[in-house]
JSON list of C-alpha atoms and ligand atoms in Angstrom, two decimals:
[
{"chain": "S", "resi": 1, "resn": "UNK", "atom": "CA", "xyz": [-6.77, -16.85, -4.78]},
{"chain": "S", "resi": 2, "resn": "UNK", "atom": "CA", "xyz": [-7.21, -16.17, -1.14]},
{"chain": "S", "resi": 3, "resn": "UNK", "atom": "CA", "xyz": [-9.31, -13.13, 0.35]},
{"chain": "S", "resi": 4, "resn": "UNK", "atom": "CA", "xyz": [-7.93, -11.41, 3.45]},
{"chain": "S", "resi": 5, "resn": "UNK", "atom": "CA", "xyz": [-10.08, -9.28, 5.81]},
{"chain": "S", "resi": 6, "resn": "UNK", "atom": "CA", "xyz": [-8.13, -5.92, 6.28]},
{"chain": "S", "resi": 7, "resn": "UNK", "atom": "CA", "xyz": [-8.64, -3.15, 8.43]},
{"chain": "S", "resi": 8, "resn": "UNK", "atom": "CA", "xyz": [-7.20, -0.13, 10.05]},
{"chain": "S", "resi": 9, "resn": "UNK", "atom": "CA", "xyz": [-6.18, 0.12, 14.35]},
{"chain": "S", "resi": 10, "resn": "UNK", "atom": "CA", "xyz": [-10.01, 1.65, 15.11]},
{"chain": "S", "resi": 11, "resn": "UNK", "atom": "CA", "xyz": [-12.16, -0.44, 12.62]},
{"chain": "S", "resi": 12, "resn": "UNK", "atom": "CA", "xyz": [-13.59, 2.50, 10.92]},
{"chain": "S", "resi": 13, "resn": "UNK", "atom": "CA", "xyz": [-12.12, 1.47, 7.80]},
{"chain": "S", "resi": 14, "resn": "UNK", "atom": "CA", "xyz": [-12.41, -2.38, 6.74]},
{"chain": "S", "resi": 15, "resn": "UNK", "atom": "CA", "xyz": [-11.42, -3.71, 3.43]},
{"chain": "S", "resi": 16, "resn": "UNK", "atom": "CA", "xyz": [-11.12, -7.31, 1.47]},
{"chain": "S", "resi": 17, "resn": "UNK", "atom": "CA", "xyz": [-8.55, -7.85, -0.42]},
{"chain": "S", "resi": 18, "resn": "UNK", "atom": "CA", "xyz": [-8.05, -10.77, -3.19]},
{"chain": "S", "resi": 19, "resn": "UNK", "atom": "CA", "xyz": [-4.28, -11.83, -3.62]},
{"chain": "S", "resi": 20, "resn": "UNK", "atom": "CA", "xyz": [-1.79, -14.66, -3.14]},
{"chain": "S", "resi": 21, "resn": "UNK", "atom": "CA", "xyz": [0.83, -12.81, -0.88]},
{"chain": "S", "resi": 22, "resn": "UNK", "atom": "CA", "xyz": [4.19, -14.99, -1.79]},
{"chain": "S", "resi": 23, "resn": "UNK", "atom": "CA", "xyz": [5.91, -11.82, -0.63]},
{"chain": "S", "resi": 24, "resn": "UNK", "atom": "CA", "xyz": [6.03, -8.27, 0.84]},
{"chain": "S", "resi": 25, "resn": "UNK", "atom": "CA", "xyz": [7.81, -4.94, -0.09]},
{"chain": "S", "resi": 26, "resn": "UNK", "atom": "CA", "xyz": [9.88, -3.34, 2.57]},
{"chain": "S", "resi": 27, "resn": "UNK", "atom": "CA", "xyz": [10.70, 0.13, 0.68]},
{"chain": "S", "resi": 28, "resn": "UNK", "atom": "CA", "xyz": [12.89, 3.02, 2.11]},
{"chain": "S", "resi": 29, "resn": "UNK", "atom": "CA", "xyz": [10.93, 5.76, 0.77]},
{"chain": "S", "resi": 30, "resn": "UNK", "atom": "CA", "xyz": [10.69, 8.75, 2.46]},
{"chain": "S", "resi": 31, "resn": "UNK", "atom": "CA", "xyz": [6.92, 7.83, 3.69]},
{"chain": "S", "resi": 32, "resn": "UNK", "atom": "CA", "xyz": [8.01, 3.63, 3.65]},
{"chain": "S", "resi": 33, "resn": "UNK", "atom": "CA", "xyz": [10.67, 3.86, 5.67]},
{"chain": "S", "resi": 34, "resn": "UNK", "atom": "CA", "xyz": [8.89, 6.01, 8.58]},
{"chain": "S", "resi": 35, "resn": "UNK", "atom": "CA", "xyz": [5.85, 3.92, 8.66]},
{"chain": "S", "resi": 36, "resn": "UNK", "atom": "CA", "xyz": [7.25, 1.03, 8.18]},
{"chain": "S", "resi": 37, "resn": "UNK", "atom": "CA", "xyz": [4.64, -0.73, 6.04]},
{"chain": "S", "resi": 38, "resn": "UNK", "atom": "CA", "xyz": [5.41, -3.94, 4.06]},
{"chain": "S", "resi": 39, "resn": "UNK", "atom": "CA", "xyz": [3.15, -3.82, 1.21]},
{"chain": "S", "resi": 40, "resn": "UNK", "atom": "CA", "xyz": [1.65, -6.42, -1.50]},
{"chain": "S", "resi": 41, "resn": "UNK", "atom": "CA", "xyz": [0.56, -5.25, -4.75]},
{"chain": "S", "resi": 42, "resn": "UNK", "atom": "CA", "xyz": [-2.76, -5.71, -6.18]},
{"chain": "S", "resi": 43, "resn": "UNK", "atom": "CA", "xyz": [-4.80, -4.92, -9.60]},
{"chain": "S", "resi": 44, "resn": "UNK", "atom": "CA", "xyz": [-7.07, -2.00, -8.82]},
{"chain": "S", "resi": 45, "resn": "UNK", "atom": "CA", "xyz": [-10.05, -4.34, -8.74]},
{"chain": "S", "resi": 46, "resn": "UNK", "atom": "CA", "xyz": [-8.72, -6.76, -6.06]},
{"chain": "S", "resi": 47, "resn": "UNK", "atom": "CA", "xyz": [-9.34, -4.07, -3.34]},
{"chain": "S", "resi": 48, "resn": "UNK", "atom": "CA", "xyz": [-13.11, -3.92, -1.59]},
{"chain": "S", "resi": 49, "resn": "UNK", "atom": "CA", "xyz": [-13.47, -1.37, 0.32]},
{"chain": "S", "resi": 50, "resn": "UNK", "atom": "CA", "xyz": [-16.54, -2.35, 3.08]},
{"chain": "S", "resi": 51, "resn": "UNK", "atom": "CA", "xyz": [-16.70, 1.17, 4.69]},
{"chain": "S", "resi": 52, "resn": "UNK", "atom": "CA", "xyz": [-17.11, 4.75, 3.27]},
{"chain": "S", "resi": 53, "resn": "UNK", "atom": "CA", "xyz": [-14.37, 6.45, 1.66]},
{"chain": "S", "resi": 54, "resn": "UNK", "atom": "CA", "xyz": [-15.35, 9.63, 3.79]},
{"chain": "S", "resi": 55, "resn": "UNK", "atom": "CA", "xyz": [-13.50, 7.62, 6.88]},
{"chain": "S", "resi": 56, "resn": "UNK", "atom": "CA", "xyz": [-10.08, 8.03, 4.97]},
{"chain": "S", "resi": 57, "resn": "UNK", "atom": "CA", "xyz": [-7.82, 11.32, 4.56]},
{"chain": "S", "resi": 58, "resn": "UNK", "atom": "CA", "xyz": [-6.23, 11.15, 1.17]},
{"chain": "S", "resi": 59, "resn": "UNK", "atom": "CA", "xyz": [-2.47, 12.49, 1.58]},
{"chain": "S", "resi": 60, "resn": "UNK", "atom": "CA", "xyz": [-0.47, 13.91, -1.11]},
{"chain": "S", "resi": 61, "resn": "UNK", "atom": "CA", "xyz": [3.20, 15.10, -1.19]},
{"chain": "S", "resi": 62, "resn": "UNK", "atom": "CA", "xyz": [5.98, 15.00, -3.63]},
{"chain": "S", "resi": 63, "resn": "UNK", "atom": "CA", "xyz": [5.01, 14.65, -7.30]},
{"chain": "S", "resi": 64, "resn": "UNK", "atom": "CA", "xyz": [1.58, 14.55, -5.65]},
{"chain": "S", "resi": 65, "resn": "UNK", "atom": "CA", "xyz": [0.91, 11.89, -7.95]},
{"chain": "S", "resi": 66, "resn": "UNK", "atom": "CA", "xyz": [0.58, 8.86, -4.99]},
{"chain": "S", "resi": 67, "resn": "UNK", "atom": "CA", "xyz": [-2.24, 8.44, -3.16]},
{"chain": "S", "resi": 68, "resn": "UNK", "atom": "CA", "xyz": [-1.37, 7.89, 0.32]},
{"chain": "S", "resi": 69, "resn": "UNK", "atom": "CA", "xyz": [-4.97, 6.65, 2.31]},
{"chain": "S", "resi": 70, "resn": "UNK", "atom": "CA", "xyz": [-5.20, 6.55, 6.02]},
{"chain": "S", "resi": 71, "resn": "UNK", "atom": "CA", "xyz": [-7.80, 6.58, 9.09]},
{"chain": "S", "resi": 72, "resn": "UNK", "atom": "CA", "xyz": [-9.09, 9.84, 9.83]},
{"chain": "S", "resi": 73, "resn": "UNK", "atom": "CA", "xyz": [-9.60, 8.38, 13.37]},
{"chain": "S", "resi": 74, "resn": "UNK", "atom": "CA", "xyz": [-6.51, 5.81, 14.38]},
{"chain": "S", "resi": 75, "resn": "UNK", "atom": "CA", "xyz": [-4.23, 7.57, 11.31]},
{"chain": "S", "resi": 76, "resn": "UNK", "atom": "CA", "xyz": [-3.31, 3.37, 10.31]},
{"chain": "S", "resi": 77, "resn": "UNK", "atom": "CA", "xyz": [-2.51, 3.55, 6.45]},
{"chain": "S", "resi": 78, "resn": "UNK", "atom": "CA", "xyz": [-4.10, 0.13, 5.06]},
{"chain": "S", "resi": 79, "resn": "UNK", "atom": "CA", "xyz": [-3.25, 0.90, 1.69]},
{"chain": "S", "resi": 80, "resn": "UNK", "atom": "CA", "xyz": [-1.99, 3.67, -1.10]},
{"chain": "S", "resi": 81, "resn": "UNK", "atom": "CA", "xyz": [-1.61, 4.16, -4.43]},
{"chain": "S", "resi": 82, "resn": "UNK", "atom": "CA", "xyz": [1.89, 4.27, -5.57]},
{"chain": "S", "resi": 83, "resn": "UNK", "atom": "CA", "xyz": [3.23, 6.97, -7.51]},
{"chain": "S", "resi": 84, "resn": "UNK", "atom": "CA", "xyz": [3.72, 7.31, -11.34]},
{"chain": "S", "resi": 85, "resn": "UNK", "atom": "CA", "xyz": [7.24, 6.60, -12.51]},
{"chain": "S", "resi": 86, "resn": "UNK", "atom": "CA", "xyz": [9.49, 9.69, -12.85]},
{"chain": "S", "resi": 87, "resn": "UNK", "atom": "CA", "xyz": [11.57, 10.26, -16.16]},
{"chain": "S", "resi": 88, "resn": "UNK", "atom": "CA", "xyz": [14.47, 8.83, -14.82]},
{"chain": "S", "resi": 89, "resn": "UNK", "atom": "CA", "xyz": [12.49, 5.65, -13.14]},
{"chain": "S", "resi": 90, "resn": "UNK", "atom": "CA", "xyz": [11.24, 5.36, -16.77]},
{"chain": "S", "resi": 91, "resn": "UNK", "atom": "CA", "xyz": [14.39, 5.14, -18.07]},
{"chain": "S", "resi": 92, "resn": "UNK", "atom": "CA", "xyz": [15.84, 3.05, -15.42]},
{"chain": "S", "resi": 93, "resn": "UNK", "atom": "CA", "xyz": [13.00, 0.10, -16.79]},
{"chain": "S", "resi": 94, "resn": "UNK", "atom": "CA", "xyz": [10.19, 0.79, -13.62]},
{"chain": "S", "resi": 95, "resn": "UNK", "atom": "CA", "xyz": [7.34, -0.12, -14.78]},
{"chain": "S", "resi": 96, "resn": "UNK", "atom": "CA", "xyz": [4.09, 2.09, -14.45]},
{"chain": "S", "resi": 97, "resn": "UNK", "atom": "CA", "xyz": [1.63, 0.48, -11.66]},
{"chain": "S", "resi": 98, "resn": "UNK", "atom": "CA", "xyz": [-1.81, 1.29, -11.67]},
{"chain": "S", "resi": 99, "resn": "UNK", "atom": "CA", "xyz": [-3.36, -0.92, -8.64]},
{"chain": "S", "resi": 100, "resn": "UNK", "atom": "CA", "xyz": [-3.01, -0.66, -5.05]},
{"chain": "S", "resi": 101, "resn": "UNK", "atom": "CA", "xyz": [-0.04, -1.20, -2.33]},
{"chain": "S", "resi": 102, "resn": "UNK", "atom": "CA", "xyz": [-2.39, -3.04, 0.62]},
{"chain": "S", "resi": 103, "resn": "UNK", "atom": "CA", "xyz": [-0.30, -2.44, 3.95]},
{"chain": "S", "resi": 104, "resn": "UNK", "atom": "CA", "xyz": [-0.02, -6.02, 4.73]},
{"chain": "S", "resi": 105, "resn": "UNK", "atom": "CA", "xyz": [0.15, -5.41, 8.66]},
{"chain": "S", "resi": 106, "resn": "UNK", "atom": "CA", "xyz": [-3.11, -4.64, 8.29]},
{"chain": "S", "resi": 107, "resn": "UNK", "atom": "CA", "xyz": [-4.23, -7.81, 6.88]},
{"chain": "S", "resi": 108, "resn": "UNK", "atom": "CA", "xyz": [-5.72, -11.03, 8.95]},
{"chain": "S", "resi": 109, "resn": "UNK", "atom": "CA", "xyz": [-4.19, -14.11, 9.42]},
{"chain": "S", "resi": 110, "resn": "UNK", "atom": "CA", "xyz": [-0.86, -13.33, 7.19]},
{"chain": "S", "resi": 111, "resn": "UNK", "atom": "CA", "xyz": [2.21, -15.09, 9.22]},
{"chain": "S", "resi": 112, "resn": "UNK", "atom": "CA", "xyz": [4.80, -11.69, 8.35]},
{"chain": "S", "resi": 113, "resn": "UNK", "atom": "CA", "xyz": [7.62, -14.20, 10.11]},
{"chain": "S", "resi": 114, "resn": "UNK", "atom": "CA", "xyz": [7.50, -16.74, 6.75]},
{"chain": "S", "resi": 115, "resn": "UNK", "atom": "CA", "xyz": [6.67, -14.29, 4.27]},
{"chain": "S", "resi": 116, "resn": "UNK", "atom": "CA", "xyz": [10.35, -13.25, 2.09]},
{"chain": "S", "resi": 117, "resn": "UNK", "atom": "CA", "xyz": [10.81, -9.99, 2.17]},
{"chain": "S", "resi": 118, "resn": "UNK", "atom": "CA", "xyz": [11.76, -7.99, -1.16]},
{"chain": "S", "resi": 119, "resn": "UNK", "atom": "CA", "xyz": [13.95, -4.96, -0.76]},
{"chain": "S", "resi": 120, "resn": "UNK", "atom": "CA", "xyz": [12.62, -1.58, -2.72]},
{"chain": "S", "resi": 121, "resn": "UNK", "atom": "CA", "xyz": [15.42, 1.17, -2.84]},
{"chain": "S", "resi": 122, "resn": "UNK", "atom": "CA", "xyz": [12.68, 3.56, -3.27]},
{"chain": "S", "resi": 123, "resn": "UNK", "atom": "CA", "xyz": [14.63, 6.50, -1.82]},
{"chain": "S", "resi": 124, "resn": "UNK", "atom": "CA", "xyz": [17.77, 5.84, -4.62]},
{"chain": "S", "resi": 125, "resn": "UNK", "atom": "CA", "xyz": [15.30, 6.99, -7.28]},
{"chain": "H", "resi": 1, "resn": "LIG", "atom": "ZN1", "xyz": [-8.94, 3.64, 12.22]}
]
């Protein structure tokens, strides 16, 4: 298991993060698509936050059942909480997630040219 140093634009908010990143999500998402974050997910406990949670705005839209995190200073998003599944995501086989999507951009030393990218046809569903 490798851990990555992560952190937002300003450096107000730094994180760790534990995770062998053999991949990233590119999702076209309504919020995805217009950041354009590739993400890695993680179990909930593989995220350290190493600055106070007061430094982030929590945004909520939609279902308001994401948690979207960014900088209240440099407004980087380093990493979210994804959504619950809706009825017909259920039913389509999505799995529920509880864990965190850690903005990989945000991450040191992670070589984005060699890492595959998965599609996510978030906005389909
Ligand atoms: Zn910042």
């Amino acid at each position: 298991m490798t851990t990555y140093s992560g952190a937002c634009h300003c450096g107000q908010v730094r994180f760790e993060v534990d995770a062998e990143i053999d991949h990233v999500r590119s999702c076209d998402c309504s919020i995805c698509h217009k950041r354009g974050a590739l993400n890695y997910r993680v179990p909930k406990a593989s995220l350290r936050l190493l600055t106070a949670w007061e430094n982030l705005t929590l945004y909520q839209w939609g279902s308001r059942t994401a948690e979207d995190y960014f900088c209240s200073r440099c407004g980087i998003l380093p990493f979210r909480r994804p959504g619950d599944p809706t009825a017909e995501e259920l039913r389509q086989g999505v799995q529920p997630f509880d864990g965190w999507a850690i903005n990989v951009r945000c991450l040191q030393g992670v070589d984005l040219d060699v890492i595959p990218v998965t599609r996510i046809y978030g906005r389909q569903i």
